[in-house]
PDB file of C-alpha atoms in Angstrom:
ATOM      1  CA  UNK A   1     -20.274 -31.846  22.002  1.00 42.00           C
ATOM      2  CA  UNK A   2     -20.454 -29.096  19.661  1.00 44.00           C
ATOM      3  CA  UNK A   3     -24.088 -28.245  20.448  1.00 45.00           C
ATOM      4  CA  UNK A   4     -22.898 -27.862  24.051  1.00 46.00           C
ATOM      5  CA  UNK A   5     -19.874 -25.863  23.017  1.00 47.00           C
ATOM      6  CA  UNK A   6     -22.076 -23.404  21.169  1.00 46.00           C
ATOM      7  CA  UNK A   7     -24.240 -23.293  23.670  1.00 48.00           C
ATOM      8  CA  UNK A   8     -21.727 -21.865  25.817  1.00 56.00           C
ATOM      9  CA  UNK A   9     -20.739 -19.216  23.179  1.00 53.00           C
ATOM     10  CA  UNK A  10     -22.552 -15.449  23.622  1.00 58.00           C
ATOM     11  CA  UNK A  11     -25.308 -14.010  21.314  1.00 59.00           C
ATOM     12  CA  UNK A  12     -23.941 -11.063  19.413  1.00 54.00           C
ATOM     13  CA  UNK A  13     -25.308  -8.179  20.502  1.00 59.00           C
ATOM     14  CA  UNK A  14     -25.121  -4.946  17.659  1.00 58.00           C
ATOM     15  CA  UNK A  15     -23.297  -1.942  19.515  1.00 65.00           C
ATOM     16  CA  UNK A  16     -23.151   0.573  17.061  1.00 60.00           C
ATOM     17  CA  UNK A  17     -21.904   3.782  19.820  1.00 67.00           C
ATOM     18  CA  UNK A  18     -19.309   1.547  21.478  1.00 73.00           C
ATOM     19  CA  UNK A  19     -18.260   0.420  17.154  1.00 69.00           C
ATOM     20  CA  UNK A  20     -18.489   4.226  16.273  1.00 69.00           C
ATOM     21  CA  UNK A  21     -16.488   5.075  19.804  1.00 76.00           C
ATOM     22  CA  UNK A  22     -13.588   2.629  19.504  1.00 73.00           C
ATOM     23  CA  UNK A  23     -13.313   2.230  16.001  1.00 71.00           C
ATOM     24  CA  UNK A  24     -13.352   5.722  14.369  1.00 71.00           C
ATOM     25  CA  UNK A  25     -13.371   8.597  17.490  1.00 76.00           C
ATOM     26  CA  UNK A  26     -10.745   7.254  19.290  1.00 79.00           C
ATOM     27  CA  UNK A  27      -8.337   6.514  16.938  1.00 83.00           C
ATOM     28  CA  UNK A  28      -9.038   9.691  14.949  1.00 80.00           C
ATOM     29  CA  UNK A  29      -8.843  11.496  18.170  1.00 82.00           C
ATOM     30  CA  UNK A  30      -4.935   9.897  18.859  1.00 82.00           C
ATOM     31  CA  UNK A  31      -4.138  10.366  15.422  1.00 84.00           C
ATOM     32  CA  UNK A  32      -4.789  13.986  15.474  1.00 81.00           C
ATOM     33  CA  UNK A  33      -3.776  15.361  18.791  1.00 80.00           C
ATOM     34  CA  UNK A  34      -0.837  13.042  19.882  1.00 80.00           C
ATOM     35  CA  UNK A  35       1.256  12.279  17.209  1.00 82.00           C
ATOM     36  CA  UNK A  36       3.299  14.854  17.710  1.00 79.00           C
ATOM     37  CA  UNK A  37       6.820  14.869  19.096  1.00 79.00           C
ATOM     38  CA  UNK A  38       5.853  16.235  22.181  1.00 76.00           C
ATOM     39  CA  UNK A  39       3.125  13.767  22.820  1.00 77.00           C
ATOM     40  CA  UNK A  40       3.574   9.946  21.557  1.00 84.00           C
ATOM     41  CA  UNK A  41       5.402  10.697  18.215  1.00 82.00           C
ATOM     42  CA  UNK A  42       4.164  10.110  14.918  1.00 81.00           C
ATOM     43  CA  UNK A  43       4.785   5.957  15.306  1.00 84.00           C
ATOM     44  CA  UNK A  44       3.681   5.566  18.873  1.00 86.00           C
ATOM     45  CA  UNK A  45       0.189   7.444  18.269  1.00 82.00           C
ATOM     46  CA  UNK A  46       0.084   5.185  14.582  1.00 87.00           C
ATOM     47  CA  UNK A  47       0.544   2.047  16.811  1.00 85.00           C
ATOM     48  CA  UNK A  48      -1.936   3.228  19.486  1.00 85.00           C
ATOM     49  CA  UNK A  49      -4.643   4.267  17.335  1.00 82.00           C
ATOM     50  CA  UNK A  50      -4.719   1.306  15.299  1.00 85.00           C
ATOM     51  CA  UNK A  51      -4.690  -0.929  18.107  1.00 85.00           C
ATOM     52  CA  UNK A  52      -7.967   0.234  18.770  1.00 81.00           C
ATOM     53  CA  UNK A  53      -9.842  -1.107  16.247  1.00 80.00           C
ATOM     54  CA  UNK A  54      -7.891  -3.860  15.320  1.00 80.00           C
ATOM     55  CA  UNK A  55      -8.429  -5.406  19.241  1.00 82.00           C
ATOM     56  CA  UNK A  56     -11.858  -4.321  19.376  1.00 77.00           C
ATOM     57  CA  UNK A  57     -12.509  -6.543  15.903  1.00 74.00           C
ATOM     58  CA  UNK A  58     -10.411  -9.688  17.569  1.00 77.00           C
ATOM     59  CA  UNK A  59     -12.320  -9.532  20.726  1.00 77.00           C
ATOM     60  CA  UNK A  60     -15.452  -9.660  18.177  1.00 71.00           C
ATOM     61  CA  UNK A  61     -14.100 -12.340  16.101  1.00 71.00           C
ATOM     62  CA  UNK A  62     -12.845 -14.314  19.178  1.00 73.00           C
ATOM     63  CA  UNK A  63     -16.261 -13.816  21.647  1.00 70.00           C
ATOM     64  CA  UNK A  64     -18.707 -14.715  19.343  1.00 63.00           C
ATOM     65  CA  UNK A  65     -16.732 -17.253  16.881  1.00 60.00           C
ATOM     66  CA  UNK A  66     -18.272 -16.092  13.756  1.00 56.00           C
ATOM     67  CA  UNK A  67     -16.658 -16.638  10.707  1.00 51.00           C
ATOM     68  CA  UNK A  68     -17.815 -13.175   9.602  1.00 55.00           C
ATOM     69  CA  UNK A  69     -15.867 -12.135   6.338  1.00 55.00           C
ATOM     70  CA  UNK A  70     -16.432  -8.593   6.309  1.00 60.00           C
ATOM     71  CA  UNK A  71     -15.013  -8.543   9.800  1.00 62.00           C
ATOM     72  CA  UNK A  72     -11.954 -10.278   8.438  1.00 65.00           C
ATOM     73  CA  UNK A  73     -11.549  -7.721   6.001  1.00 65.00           C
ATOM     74  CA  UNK A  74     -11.520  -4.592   7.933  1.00 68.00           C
ATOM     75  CA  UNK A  75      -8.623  -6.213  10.614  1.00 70.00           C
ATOM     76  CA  UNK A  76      -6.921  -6.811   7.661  1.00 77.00           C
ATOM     77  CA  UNK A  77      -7.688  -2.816   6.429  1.00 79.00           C
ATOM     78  CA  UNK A  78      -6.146  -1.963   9.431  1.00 81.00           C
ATOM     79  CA  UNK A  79      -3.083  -3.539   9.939  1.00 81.00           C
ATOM     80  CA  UNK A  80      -2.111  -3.072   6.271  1.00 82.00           C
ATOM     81  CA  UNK A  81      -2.785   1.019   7.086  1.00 85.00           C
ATOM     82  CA  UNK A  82      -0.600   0.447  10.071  1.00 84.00           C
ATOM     83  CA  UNK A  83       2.184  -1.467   7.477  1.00 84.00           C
ATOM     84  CA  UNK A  84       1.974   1.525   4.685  1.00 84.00           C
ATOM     85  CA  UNK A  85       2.410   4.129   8.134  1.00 85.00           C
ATOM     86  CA  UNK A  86       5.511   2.238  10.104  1.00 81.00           C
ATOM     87  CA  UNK A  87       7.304   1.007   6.904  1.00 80.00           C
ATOM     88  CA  UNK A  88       6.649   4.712   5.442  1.00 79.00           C
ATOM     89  CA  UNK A  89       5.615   4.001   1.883  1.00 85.00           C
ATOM     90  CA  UNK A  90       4.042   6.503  -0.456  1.00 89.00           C
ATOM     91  CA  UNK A  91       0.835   7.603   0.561  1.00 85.00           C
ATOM     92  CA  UNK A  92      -0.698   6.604  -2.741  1.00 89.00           C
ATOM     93  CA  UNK A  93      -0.526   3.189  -1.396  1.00 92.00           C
ATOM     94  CA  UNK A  94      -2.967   3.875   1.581  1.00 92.00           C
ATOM     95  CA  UNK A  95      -5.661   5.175  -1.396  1.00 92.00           C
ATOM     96  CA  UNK A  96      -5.368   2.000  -3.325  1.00 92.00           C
ATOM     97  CA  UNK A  97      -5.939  -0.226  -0.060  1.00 90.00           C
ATOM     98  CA  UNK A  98      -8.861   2.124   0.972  1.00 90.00           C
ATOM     99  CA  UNK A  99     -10.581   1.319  -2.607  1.00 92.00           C
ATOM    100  CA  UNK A 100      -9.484  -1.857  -2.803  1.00 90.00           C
ATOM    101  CA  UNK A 101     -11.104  -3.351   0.496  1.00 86.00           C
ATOM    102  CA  UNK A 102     -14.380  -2.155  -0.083  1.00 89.00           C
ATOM    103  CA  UNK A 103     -13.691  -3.478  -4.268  1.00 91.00           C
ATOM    104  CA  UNK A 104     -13.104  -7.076  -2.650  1.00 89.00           C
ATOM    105  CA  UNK A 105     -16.469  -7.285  -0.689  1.00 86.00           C
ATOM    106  CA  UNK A 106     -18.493  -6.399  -3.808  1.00 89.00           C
ATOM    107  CA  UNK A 107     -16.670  -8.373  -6.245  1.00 91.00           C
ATOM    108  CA  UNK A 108     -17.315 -10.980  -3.321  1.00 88.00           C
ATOM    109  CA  UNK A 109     -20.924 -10.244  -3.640  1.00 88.00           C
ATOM    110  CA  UNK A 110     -20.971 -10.477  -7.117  1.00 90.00           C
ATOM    111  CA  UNK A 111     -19.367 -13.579  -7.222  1.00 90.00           C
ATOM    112  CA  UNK A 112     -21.469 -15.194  -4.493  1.00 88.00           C
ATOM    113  CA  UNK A 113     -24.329 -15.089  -6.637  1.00 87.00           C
ATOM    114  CA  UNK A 114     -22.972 -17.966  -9.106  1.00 87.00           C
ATOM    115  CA  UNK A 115     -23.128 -20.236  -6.195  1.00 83.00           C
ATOM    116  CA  UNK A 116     -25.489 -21.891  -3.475  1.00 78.00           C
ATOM    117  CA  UNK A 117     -24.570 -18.885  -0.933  1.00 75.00           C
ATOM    118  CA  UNK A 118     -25.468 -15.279  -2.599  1.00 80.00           C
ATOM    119  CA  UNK A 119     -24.115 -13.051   0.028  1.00 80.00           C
ATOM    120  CA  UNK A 120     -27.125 -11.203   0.279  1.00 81.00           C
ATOM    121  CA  UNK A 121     -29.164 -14.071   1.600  1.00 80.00           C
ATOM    122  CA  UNK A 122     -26.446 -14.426   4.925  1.00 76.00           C
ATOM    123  CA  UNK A 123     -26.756 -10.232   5.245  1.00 75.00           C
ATOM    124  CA  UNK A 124     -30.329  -9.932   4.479  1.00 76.00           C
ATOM    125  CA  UNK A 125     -32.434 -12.809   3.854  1.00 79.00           C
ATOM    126  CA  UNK A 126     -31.827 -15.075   7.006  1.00 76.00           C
ATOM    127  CA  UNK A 127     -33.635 -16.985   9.334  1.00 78.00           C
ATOM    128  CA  UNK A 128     -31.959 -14.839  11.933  1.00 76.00           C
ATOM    129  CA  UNK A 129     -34.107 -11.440  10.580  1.00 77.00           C
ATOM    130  CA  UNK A 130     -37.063 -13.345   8.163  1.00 81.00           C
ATOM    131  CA  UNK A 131     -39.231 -16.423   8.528  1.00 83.00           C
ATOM    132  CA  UNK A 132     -37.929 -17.681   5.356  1.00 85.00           C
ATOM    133  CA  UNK A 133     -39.372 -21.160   5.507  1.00 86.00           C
ATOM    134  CA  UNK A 134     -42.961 -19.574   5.743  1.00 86.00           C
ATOM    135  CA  UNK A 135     -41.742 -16.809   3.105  1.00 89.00           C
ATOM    136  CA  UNK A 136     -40.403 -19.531   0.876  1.00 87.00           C
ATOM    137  CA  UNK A 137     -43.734 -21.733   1.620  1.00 90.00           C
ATOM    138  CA  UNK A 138     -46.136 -18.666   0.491  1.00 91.00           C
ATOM    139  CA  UNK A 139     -44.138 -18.024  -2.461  1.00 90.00           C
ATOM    140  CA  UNK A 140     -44.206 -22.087  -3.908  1.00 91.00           C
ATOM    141  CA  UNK A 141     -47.760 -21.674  -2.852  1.00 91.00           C
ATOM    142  CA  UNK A 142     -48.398 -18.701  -5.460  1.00 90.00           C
ATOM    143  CA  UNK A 143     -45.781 -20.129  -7.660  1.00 93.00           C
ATOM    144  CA  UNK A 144     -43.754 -16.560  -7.296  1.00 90.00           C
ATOM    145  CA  UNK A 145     -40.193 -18.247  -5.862  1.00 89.00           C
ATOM    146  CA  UNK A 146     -38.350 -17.372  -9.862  1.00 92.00           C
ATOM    147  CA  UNK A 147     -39.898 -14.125  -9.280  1.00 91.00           C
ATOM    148  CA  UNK A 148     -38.588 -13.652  -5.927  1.00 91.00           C
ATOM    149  CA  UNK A 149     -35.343 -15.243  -6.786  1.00 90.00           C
ATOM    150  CA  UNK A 150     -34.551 -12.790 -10.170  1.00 91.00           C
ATOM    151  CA  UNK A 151     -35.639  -9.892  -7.153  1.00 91.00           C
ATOM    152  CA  UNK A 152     -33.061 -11.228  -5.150  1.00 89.00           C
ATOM    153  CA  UNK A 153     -30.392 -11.636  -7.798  1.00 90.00           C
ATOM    154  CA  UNK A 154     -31.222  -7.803  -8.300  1.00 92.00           C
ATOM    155  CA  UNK A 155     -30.659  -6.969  -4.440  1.00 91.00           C
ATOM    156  CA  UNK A 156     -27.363  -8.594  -4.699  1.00 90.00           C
ATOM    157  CA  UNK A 157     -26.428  -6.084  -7.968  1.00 92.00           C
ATOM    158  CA  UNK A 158     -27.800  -3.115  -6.011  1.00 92.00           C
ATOM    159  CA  UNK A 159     -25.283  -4.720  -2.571  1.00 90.00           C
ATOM    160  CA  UNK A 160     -22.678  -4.546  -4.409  1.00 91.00           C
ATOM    161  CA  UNK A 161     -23.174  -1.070  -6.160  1.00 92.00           C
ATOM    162  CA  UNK A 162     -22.599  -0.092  -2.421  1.00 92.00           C
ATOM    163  CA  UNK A 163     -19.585  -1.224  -2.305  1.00 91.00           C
ATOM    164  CA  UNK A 164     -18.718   0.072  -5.451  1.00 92.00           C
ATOM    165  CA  UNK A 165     -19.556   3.512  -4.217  1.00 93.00           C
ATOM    166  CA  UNK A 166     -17.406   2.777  -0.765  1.00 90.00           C
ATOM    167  CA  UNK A 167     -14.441   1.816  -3.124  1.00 92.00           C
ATOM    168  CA  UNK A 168     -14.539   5.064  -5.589  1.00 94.00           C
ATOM    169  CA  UNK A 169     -15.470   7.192  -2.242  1.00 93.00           C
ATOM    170  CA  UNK A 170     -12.679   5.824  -0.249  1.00 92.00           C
ATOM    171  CA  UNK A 171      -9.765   6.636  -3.032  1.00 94.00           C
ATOM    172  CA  UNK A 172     -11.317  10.034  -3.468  1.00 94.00           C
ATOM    173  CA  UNK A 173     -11.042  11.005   0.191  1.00 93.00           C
ATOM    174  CA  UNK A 174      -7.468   9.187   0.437  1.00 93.00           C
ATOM    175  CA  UNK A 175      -6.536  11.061  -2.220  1.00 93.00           C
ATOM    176  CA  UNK A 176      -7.701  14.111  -1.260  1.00 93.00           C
ATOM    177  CA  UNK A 177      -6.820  14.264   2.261  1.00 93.00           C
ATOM    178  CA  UNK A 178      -3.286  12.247   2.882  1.00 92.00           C
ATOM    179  CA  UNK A 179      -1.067  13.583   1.169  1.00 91.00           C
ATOM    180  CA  UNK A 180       2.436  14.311   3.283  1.00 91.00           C
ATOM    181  CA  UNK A 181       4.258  11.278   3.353  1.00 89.00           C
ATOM    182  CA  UNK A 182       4.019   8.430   5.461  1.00 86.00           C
ATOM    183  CA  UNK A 183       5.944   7.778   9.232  1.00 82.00           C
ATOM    184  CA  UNK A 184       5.257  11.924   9.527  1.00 86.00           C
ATOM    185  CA  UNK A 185       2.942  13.459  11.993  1.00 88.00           C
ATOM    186  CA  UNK A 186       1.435  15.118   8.778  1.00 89.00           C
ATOM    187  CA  UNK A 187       0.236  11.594   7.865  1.00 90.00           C
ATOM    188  CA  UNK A 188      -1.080  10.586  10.706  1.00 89.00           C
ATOM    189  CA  UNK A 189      -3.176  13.646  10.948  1.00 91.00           C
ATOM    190  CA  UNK A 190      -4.433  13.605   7.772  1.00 91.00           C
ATOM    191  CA  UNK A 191      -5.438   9.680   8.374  1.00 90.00           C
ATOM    192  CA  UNK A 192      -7.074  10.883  11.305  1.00 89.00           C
ATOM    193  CA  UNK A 193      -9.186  13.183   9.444  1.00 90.00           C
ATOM    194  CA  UNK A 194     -10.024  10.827   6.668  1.00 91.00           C
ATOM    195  CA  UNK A 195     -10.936   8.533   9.330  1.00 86.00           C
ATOM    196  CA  UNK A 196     -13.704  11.062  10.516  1.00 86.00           C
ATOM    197  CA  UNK A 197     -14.781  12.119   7.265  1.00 88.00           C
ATOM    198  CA  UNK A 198     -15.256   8.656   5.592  1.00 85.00           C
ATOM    199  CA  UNK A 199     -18.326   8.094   8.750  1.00 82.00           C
ATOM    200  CA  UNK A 200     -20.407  11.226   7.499  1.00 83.00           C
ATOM    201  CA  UNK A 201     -19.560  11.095   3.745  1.00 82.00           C
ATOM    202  CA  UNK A 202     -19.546   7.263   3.191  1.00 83.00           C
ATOM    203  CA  UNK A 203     -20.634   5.510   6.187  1.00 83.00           C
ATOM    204  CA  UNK A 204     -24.073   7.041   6.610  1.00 86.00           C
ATOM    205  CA  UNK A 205     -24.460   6.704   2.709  1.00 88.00           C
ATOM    206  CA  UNK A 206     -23.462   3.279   2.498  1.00 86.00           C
ATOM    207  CA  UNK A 207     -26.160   2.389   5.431  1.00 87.00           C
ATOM    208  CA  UNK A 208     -28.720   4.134   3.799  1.00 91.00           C
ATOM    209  CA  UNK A 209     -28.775   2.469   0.555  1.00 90.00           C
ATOM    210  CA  UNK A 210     -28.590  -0.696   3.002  1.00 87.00           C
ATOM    211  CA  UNK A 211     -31.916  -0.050   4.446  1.00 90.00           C
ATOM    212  CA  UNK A 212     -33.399   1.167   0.625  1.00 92.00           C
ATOM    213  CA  UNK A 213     -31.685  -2.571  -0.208  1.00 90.00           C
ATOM    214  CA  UNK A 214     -33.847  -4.341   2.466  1.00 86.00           C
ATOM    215  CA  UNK A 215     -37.289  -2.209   1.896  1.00 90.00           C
ATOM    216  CA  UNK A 216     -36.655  -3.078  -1.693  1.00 91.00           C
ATOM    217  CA  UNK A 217     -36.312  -6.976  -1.059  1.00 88.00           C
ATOM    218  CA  UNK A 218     -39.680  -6.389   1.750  1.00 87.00           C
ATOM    219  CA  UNK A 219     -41.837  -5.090  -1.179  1.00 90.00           C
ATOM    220  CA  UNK A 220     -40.553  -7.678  -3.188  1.00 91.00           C
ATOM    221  CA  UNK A 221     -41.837 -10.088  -0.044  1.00 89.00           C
ATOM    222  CA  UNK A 222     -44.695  -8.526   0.514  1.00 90.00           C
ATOM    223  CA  UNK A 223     -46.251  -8.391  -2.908  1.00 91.00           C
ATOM    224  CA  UNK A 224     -45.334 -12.000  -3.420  1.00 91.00           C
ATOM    225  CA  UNK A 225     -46.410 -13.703  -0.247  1.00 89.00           C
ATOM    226  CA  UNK A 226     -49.358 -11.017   0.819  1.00 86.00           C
ATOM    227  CA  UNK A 227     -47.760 -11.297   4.560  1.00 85.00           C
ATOM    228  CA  UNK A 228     -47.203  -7.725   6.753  1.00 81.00           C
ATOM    229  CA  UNK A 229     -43.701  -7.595   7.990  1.00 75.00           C
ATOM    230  CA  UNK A 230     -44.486  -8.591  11.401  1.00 77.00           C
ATOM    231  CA  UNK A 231     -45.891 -11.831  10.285  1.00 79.00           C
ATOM    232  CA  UNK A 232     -42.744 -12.702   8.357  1.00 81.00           C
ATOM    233  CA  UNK A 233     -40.502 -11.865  11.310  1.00 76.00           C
ATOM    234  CA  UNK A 234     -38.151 -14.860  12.183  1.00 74.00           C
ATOM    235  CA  UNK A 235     -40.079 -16.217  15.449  1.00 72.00           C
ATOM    236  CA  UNK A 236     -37.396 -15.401  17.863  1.00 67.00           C
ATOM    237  CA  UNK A 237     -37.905 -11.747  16.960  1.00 65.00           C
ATOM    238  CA  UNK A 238     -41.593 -11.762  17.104  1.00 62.00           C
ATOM    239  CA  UNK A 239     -40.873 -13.247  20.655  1.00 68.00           C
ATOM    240  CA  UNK A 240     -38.286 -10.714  22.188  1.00 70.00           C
ATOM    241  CA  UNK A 241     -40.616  -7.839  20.948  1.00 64.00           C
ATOM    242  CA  UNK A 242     -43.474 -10.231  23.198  1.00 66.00           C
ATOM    243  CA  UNK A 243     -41.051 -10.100  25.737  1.00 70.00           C
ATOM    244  CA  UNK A 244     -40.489  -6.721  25.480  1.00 71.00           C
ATOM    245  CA  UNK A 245     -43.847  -5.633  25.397  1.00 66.00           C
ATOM    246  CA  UNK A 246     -44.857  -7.913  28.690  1.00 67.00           C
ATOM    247  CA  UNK A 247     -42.190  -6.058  30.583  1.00 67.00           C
ATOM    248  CA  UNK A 248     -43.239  -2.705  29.532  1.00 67.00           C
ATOM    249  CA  UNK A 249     -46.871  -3.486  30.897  1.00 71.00           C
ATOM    250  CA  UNK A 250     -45.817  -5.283  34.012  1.00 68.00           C
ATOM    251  CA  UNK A 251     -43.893  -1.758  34.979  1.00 60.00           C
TER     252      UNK A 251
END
């Protein structure tokens, strides 16, 4: 019953322009523009913005029925911004949530690796991006899995050092940009602003240390197992890039 139920349930496809579009333009756009009294008002453009993101992540959450954590998190980022904005507190508030969300997720990360789960292994080191059985065979096979493991312990530290630089990023920018008091269309300006700024000044950052994270932990791989990346590719990869390929020459 539950294989049939899953069955039924839609592979997650990554939409980074349509996340980028609905998540930070639009809102930032509303913020900015229409929150003045002439236009929505400060509360109605606070209200409207924020329900842009925060539907967009339940439709996620809903669609594809992962329990995704992160994804938790930020729905939760949002609504609490949209709590410190309608119930007007000080705008301090809204830089202590912006450093704290990103402060959770690492201390999550760090605390994932004292148990069976590291956090790193569901981001990074899956069977839905790696062979890992045929990694983890090769390794036992040139008795390198503690090496690879202490490698991976030191992936997690460098994971979380990214959110650590989110967290300290975030209250800088908060601090630095909001600063008229909440409930005014001041505020939501300046949170509009912040919104935009955070993508170029942390965002991009953030991803980049991602990807130095992963070529890190595919040396590691590499130099353990002797295997090229494409022939420790999780099989369903290798065959959507067949796929892909057969289509191109069949054109």
């Amino acid at each position: 019953m539950t294989s049939e139920n899953s069955s039924h349930i839609p592979e997650h496809q990554p939409r980074p322009w349509i996340d980028l579009l609905v998540s930070i333009i639009i809102p930032s756009v509303i913020l900015m523009k229409f929150s003045g009294e002439n236009d929505l008002g400060s509360v109605n453009a606070l209200i409207i913005g924020l329900a842009f993101p925060l539907t967009w992540g339940l439709f996620e959450l809903i669609r594809y029925r992962k329990k995704n954590f992160i994804a938790l998190l930020g729905l939760i980022s949002v609504g609490l911004t949209g709590g410190i904005g309608l119930f007007e507190l000080d705008a301090g508030w809204l830089a202590i949530k912006e450093a704290a969300v990103p402060a959770v997720i690492g201390l999550a990360v760090l605390v994932s690796t004292r148990t069976r789960y590291p956090l790193v292994r569901t981001l990074l080191y899956n069977p839905s991006v790696l062979d890992v059985d045929k990694i983890h065979a090769s390794l036992e096979e040139r008795n390198c899995v503690d090496e690879f493991e202490a490698r991976l312990l030191n992936a997690s530290y460098f994971f979380a050092g990214t959110f650590l630089f989110s967290s300290i990023m975030n209250y800088v920018l908060a601090r630095w940009i909001v600063v008229s008091p909440a409930g005014t269309q001041a505020f939501n300006e300046e949170l509009g602003r912040m919104t935009l700024v955070s993508y170029p000044m942390i965002a991009i950052p953030s991803m980049v240390m991602m990807m130095l994270i992963f070529w890190y932990l595919w040396r590691t791989i590499r130099r353990l197992t002797g295997h090229t990346l494409e022939e420790v590719m999780s099989p369903h990869l290798v065959e959507k890039e067949k796929e892909r390929k057969r289509a191109k020459t069949s054109k």
